[in-house]
Short mmCIF file of C-alpha atoms in Angstrom, two decimals:
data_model
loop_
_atom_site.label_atom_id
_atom_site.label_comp_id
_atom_site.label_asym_id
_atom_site.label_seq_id
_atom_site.Cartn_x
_atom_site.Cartn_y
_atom_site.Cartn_z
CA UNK A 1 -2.20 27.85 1.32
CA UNK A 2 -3.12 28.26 -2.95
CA UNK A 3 -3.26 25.64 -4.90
CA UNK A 4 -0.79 25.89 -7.74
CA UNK A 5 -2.34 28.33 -10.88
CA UNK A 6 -2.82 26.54 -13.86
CA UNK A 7 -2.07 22.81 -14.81
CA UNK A 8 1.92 21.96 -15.26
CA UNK A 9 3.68 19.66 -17.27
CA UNK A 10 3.14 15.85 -17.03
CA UNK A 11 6.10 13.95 -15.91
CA UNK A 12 7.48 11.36 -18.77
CA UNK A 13 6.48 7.66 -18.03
CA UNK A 14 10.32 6.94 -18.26
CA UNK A 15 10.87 8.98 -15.24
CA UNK A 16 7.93 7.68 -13.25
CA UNK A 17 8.75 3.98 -14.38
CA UNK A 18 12.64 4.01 -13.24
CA UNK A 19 11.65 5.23 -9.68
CA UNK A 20 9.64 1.99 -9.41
CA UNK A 21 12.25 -0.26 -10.86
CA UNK A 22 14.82 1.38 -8.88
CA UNK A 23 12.69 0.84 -5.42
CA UNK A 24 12.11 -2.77 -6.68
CA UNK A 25 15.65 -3.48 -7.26
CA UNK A 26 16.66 -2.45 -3.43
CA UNK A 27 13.70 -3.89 -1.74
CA UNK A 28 14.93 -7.30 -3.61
CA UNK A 29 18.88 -6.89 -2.35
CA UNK A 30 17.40 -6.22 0.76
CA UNK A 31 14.57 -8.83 1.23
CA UNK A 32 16.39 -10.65 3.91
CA UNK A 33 15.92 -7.84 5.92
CA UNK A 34 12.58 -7.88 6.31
CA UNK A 35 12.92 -11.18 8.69
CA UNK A 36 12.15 -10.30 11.87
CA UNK A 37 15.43 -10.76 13.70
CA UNK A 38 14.49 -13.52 15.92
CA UNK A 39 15.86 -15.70 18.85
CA UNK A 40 14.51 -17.97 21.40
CA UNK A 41 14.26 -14.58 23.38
CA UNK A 42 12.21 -12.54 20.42
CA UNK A 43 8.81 -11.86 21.64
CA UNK A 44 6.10 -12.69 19.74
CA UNK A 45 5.01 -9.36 19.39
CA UNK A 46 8.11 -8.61 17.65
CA UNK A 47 7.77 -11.01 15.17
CA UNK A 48 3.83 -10.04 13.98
CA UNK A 49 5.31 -6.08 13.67
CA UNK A 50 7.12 -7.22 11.26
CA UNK A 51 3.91 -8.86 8.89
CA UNK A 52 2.96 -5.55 8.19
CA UNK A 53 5.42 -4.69 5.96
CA UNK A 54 4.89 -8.58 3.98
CA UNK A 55 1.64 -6.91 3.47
CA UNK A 56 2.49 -3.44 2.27
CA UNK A 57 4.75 -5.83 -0.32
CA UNK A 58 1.80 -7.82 -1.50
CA UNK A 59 -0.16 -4.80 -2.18
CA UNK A 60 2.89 -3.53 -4.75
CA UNK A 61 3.16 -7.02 -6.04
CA UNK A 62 -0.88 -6.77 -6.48
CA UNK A 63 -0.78 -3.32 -8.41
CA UNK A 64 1.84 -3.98 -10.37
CA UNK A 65 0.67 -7.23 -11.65
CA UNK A 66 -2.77 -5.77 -12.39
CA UNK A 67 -2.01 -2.92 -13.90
CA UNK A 68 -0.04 -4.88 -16.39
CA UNK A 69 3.05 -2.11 -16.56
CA UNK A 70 5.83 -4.16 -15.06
CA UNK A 71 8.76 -5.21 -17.63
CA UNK A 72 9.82 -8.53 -17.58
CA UNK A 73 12.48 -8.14 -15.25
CA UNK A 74 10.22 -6.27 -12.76
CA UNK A 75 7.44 -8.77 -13.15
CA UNK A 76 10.47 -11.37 -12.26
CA UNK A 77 11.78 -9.35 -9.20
CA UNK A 78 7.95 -8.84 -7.80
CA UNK A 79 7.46 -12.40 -8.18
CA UNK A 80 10.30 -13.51 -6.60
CA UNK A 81 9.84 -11.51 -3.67
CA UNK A 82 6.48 -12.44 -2.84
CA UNK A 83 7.41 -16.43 -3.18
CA UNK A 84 10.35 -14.97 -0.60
CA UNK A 85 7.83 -13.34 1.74
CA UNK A 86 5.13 -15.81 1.44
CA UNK A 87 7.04 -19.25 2.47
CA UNK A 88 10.35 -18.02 3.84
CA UNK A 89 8.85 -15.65 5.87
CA UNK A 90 5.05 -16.17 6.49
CA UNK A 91 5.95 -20.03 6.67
CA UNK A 92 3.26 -20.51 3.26
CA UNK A 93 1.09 -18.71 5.42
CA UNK A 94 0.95 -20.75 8.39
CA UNK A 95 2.34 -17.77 10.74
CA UNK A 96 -1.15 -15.27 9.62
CA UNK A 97 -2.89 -18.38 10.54
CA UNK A 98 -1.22 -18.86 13.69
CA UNK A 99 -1.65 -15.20 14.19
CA UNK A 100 -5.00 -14.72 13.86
CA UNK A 101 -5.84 -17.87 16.29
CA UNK A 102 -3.97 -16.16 18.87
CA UNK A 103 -5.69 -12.96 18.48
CA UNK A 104 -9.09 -14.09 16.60
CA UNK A 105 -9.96 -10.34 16.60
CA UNK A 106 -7.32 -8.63 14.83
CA UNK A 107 -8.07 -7.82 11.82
CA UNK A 108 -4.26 -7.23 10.50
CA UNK A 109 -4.39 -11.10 9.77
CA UNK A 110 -6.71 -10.85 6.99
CA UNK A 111 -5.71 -7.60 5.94
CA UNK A 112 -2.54 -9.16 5.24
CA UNK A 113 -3.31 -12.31 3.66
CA UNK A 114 -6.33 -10.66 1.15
CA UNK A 115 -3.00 -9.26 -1.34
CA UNK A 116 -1.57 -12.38 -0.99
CA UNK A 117 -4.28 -14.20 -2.09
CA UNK A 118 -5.37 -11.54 -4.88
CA UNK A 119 -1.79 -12.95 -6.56
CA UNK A 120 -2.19 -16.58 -5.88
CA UNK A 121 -0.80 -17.56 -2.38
CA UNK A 122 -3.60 -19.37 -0.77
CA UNK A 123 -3.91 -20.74 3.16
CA UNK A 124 -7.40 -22.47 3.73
CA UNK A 125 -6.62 -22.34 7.61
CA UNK A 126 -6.31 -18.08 7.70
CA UNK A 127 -9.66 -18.47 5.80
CA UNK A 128 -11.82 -20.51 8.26
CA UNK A 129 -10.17 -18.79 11.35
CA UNK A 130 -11.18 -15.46 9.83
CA UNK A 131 -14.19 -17.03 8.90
CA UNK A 132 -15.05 -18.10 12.39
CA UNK A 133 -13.81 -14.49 14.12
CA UNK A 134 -15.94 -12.58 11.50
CA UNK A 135 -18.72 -14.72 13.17
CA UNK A 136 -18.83 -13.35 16.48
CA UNK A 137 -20.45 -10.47 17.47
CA UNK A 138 -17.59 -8.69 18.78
CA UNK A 139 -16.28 -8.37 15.19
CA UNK A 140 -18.49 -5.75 13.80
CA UNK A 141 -18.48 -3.52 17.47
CA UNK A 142 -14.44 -3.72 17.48
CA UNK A 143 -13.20 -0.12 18.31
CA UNK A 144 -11.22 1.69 15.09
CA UNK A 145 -10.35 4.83 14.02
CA UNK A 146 -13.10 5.89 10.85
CA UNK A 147 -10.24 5.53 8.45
CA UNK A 148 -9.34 1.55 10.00
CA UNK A 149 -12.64 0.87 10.03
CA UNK A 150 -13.09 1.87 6.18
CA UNK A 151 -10.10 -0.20 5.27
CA UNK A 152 -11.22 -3.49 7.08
CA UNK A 153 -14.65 -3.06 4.46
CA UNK A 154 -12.22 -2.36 1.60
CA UNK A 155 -10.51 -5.97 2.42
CA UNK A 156 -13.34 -7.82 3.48
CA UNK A 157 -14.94 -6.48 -0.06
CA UNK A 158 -11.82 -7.71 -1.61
CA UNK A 159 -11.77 -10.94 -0.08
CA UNK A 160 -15.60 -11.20 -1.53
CA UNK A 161 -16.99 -10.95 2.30
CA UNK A 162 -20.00 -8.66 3.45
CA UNK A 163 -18.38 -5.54 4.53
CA UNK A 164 -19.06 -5.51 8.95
CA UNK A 165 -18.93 -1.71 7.94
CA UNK A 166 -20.76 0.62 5.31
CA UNK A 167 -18.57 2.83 3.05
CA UNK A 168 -20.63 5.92 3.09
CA UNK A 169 -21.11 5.18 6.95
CA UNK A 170 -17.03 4.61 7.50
CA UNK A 171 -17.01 7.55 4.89
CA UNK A 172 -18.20 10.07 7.23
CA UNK A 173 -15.95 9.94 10.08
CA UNK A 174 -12.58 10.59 8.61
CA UNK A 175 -11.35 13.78 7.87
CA UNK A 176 -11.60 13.94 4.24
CA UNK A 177 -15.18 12.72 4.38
CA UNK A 178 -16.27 15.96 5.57
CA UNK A 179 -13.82 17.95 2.70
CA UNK A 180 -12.75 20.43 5.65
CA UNK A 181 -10.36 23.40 4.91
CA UNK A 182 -7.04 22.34 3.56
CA UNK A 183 -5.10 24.13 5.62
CA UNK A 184 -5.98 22.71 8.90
CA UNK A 185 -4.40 19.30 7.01
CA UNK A 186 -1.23 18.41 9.61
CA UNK A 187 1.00 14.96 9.10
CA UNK A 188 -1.26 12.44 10.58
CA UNK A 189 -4.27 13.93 9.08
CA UNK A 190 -2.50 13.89 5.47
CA UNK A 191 -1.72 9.94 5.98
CA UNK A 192 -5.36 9.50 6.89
CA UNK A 193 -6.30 11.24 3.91
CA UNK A 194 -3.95 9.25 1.53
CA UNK A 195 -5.43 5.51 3.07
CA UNK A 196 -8.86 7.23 2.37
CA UNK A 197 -8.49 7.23 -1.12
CA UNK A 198 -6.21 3.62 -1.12
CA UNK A 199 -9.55 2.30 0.38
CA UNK A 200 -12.06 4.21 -1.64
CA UNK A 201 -10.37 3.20 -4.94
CA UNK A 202 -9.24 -0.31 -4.11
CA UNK A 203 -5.65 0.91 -4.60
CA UNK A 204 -5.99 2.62 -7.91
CA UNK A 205 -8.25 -0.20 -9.34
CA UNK A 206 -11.39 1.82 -9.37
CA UNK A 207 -10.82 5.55 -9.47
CA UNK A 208 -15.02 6.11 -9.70
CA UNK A 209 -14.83 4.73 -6.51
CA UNK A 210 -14.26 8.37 -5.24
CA UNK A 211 -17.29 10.09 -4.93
CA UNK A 212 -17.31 13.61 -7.00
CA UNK A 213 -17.31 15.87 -4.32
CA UNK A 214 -13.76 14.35 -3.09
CA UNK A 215 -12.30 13.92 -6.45
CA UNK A 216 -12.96 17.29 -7.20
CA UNK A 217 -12.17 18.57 -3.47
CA UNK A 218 -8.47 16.67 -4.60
CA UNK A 219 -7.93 17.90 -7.64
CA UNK A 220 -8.07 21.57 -6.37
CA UNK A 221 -6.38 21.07 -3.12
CA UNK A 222 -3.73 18.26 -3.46
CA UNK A 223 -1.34 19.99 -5.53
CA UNK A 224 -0.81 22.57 -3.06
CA UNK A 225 -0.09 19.84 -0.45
CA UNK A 226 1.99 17.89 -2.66
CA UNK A 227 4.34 21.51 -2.81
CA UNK A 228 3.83 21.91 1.11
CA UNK A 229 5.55 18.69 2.00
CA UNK A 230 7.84 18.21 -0.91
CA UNK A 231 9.60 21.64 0.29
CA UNK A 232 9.85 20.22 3.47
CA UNK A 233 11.37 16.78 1.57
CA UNK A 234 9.06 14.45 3.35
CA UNK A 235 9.27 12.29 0.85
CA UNK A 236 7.38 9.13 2.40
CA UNK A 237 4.16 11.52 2.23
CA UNK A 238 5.32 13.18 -1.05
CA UNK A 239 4.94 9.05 -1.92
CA UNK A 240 1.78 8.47 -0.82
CA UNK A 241 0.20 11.82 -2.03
CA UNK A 242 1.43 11.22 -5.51
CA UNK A 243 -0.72 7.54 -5.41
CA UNK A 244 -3.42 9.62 -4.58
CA UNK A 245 -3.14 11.43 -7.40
CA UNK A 246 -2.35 8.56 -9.28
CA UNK A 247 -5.96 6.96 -7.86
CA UNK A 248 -7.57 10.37 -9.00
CA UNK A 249 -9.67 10.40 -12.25
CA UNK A 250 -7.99 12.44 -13.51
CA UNK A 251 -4.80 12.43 -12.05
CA UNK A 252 -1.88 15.72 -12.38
CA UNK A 253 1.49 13.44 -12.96
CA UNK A 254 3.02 16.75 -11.89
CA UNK A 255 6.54 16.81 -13.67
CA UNK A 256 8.21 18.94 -10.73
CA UNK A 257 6.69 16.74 -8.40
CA UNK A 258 8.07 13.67 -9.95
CA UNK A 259 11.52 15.27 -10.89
CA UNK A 260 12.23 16.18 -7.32
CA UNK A 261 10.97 12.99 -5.61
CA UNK A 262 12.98 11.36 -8.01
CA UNK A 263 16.15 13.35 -7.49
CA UNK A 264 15.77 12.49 -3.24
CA UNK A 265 16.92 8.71 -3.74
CA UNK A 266 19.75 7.19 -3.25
CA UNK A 267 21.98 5.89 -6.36
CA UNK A 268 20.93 2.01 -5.43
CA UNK A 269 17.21 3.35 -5.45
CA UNK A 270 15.60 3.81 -1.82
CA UNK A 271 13.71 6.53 -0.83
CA UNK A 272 14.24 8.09 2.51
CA UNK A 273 11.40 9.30 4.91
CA UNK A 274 12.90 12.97 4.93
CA UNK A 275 15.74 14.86 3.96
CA UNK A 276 18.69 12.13 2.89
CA UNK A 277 19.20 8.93 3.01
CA UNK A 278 20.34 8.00 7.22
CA UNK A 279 23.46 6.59 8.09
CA UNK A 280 23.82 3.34 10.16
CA UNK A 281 23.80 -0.60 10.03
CA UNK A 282 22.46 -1.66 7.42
CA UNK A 283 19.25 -3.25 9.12
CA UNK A 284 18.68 -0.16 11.03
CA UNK A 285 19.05 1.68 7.73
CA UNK A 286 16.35 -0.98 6.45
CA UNK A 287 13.90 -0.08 8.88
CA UNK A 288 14.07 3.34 8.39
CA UNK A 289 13.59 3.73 4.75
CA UNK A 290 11.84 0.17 3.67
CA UNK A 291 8.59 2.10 3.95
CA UNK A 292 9.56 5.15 1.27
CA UNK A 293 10.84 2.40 -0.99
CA UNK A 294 7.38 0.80 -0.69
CA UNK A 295 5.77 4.01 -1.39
CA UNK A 296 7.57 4.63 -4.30
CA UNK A 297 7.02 1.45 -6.11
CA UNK A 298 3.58 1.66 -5.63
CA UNK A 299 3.22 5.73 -6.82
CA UNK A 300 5.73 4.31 -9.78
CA UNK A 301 3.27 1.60 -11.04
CA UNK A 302 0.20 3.37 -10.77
CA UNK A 303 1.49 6.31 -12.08
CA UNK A 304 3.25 4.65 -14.97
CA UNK A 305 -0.37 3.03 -15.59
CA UNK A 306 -2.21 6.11 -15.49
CA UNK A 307 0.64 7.59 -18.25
CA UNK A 308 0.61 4.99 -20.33
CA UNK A 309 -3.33 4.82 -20.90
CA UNK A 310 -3.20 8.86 -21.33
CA UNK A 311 -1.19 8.25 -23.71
CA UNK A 312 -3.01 5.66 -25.41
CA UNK A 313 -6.30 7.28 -24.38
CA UNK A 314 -6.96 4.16 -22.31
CA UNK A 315 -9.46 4.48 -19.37
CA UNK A 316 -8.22 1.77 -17.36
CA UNK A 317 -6.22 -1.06 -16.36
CA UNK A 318 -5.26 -3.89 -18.72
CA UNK A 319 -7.77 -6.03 -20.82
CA UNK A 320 -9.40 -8.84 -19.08
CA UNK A 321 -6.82 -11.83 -20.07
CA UNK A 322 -3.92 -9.46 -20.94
CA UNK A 323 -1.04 -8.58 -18.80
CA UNK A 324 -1.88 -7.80 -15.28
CA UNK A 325 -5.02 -9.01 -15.26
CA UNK A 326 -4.13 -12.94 -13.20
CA UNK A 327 -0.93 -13.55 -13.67
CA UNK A 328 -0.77 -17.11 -12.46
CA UNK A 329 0.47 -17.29 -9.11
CA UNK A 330 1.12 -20.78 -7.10
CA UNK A 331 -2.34 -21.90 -7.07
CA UNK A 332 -2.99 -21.29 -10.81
CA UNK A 333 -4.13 -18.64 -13.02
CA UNK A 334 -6.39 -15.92 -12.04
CA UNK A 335 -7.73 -14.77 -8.60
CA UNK A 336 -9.53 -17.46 -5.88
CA UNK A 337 -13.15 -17.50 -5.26
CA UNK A 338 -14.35 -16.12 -2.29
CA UNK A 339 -13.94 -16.98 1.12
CA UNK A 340 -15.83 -19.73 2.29
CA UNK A 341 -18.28 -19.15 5.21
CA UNK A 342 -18.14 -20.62 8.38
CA UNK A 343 -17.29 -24.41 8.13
CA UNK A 344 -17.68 -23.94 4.42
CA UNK A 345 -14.80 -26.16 2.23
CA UNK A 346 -12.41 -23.72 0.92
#
């Protein structure tokens, strides 16, 4: 494996920006799917699989408000599906309460409800009951994989919580912590890498959030895997790998990169996982490519950001009070306070 010789060509924020709106425009046609499809014989566990995708919305809806790059009928669409997800389908947030009672150590509760929140959807009961489980000792000494653990800091830090977990400490167990040869970088590896940075960075918010060793490590190096898998047209990982770059300081906007990802969707604007777009139902379709739409809507607005401010020589996201920067959301302009502690009022 060589990284690529040379820097290329930038892609166009036109290009960038239409993959986003595209991805948008199917996940909002489709948002019905996302409904876990329940009877009195679903299982429980069933229905709480299907939060984690609410969340993976939020997060979009969370970027794309912040970063200020939305038009107005993407700022419409974003909005309207997170009112959709938020009280059709998280019952105003009454099922992440309800979730994280019956399992008061799961973090996925929280984890969910923090990009909620970060647009204006609040739930004062998911707040004390994660309140009360980040009380108990058993919190901090729950078993998680170096990358998990980072991310549950990353949202606690978000929520304005004491991390249970240092960074630097998290930091040091994952595989890109200790900036091993890129070669030995397989699938699973490469998706731990990419949540690395997503924590690290706060999701593009706060690219100095990568220390300079890794940014540098990813500069050199991620091109080369960004070839790798885009020859092999996995294009969920092509996704994620171009919001690391996007979450870089300085990030490549590779124009080939961008040309070909954008050539892989279909003509209504999903993304497949690999190869084309499957055949099927059209909720088994759903579930196989809601997660490369995702991706691509996210890599779209941060990438369209980081364009946009290169072009205007910009170092970050939008001015405090301009677009972006707390939109208002159903409890009112601007983000919520922090968490209350134990007890506390919300």
């Amino acid at each position: 494996m060589t990284a690529p010789a040379g820097p290329r060509a930038a892609a166009p924020a036109r290009l960038v920006h239409g993959v986003g709106a595209g991805a948008l425009e199917w996940l909002d046609a489709h948002r019905e799917f996302f409904r876990a499809r329940r009877d009195d014989t679903t299982p429980d566990t069933e229905v709480k699989d299907r939060f984690k995708p609410l969340g993976e919305l939020a997060t979009i809806g969370a970027v794309l408000f912040r970063e200020g790059v939305a038009g107005s009928r993407q700022a419409r669409i974003a909005r309207r599906l997170l009112d959709f997800a938020w009280h059709d389908l998280l019952d105003s947030g009454a099922l992440l309460a309800w979730m994280q009672r019956e399992e008061p150590l799961s973090p996925i509760p929280l984890e969910i409800y923090v990009p909620f929140r970060e647009v204006g959807y609040v739930h004062p009961g998911i707040e004390r009951a994660a309140a009360v489980a980040r009380g108990l000792a058993s919190w901090p000494a729950l078993g998680m994989l170096p990358v998990r653990r980072l991310g549950l800091a990353a949202t606690e830090r978000r929520a304005g919580l004491p991390p249970s977990t240092g960074t630097e400490e998290a930091l040091r167990g994952t595989w890109l912590g200790r900036a091993p040869e890129p070669w030995t970088v397989e699938q699973h590896l490469a998706y731990d890498v990419t949540h690395t940075v997503y924590h690290l960075t706060d999701w593009g918010a706060d690219p100095g959030g990568l220390p300079a060793g890794l940014a540098g490590y990813l500069t050199h190096w991620l091109p080369a895997w960004l070839d790798d898998w885009a020859g092999m047209e996995h294009w969920d990982l092509v996704g994620e790998l171009l919001v690391v770059d996007a979450c870089l300081p300085v990030p490549a906007l590779d124009r080939e990169v961008w040309e070909r990802f954008a050539a892989a969707r279909s003509p209504d604007g999903a993304m497949p996982v690999q190869h084309g777009m499957p055949e099927g139902d059209t909720d088994e379709v759903f579930d196989l490519v809601y997660h490369p739409t995702l991706v691509a809507a996210l890599a779209s607005a941060l990438a369209t950001s980081r364009a946009l401010s290169a072009l205007t020589g910009a170092d970050g996201g939008p001015e405090p009070g301009g677009p972006g920067s707390g939109e208002a959301g159903p409890g009112g302009p601007g983000s919520p306070g922090a968490f209350p502690g134990p007890g506390g009022a919300p």
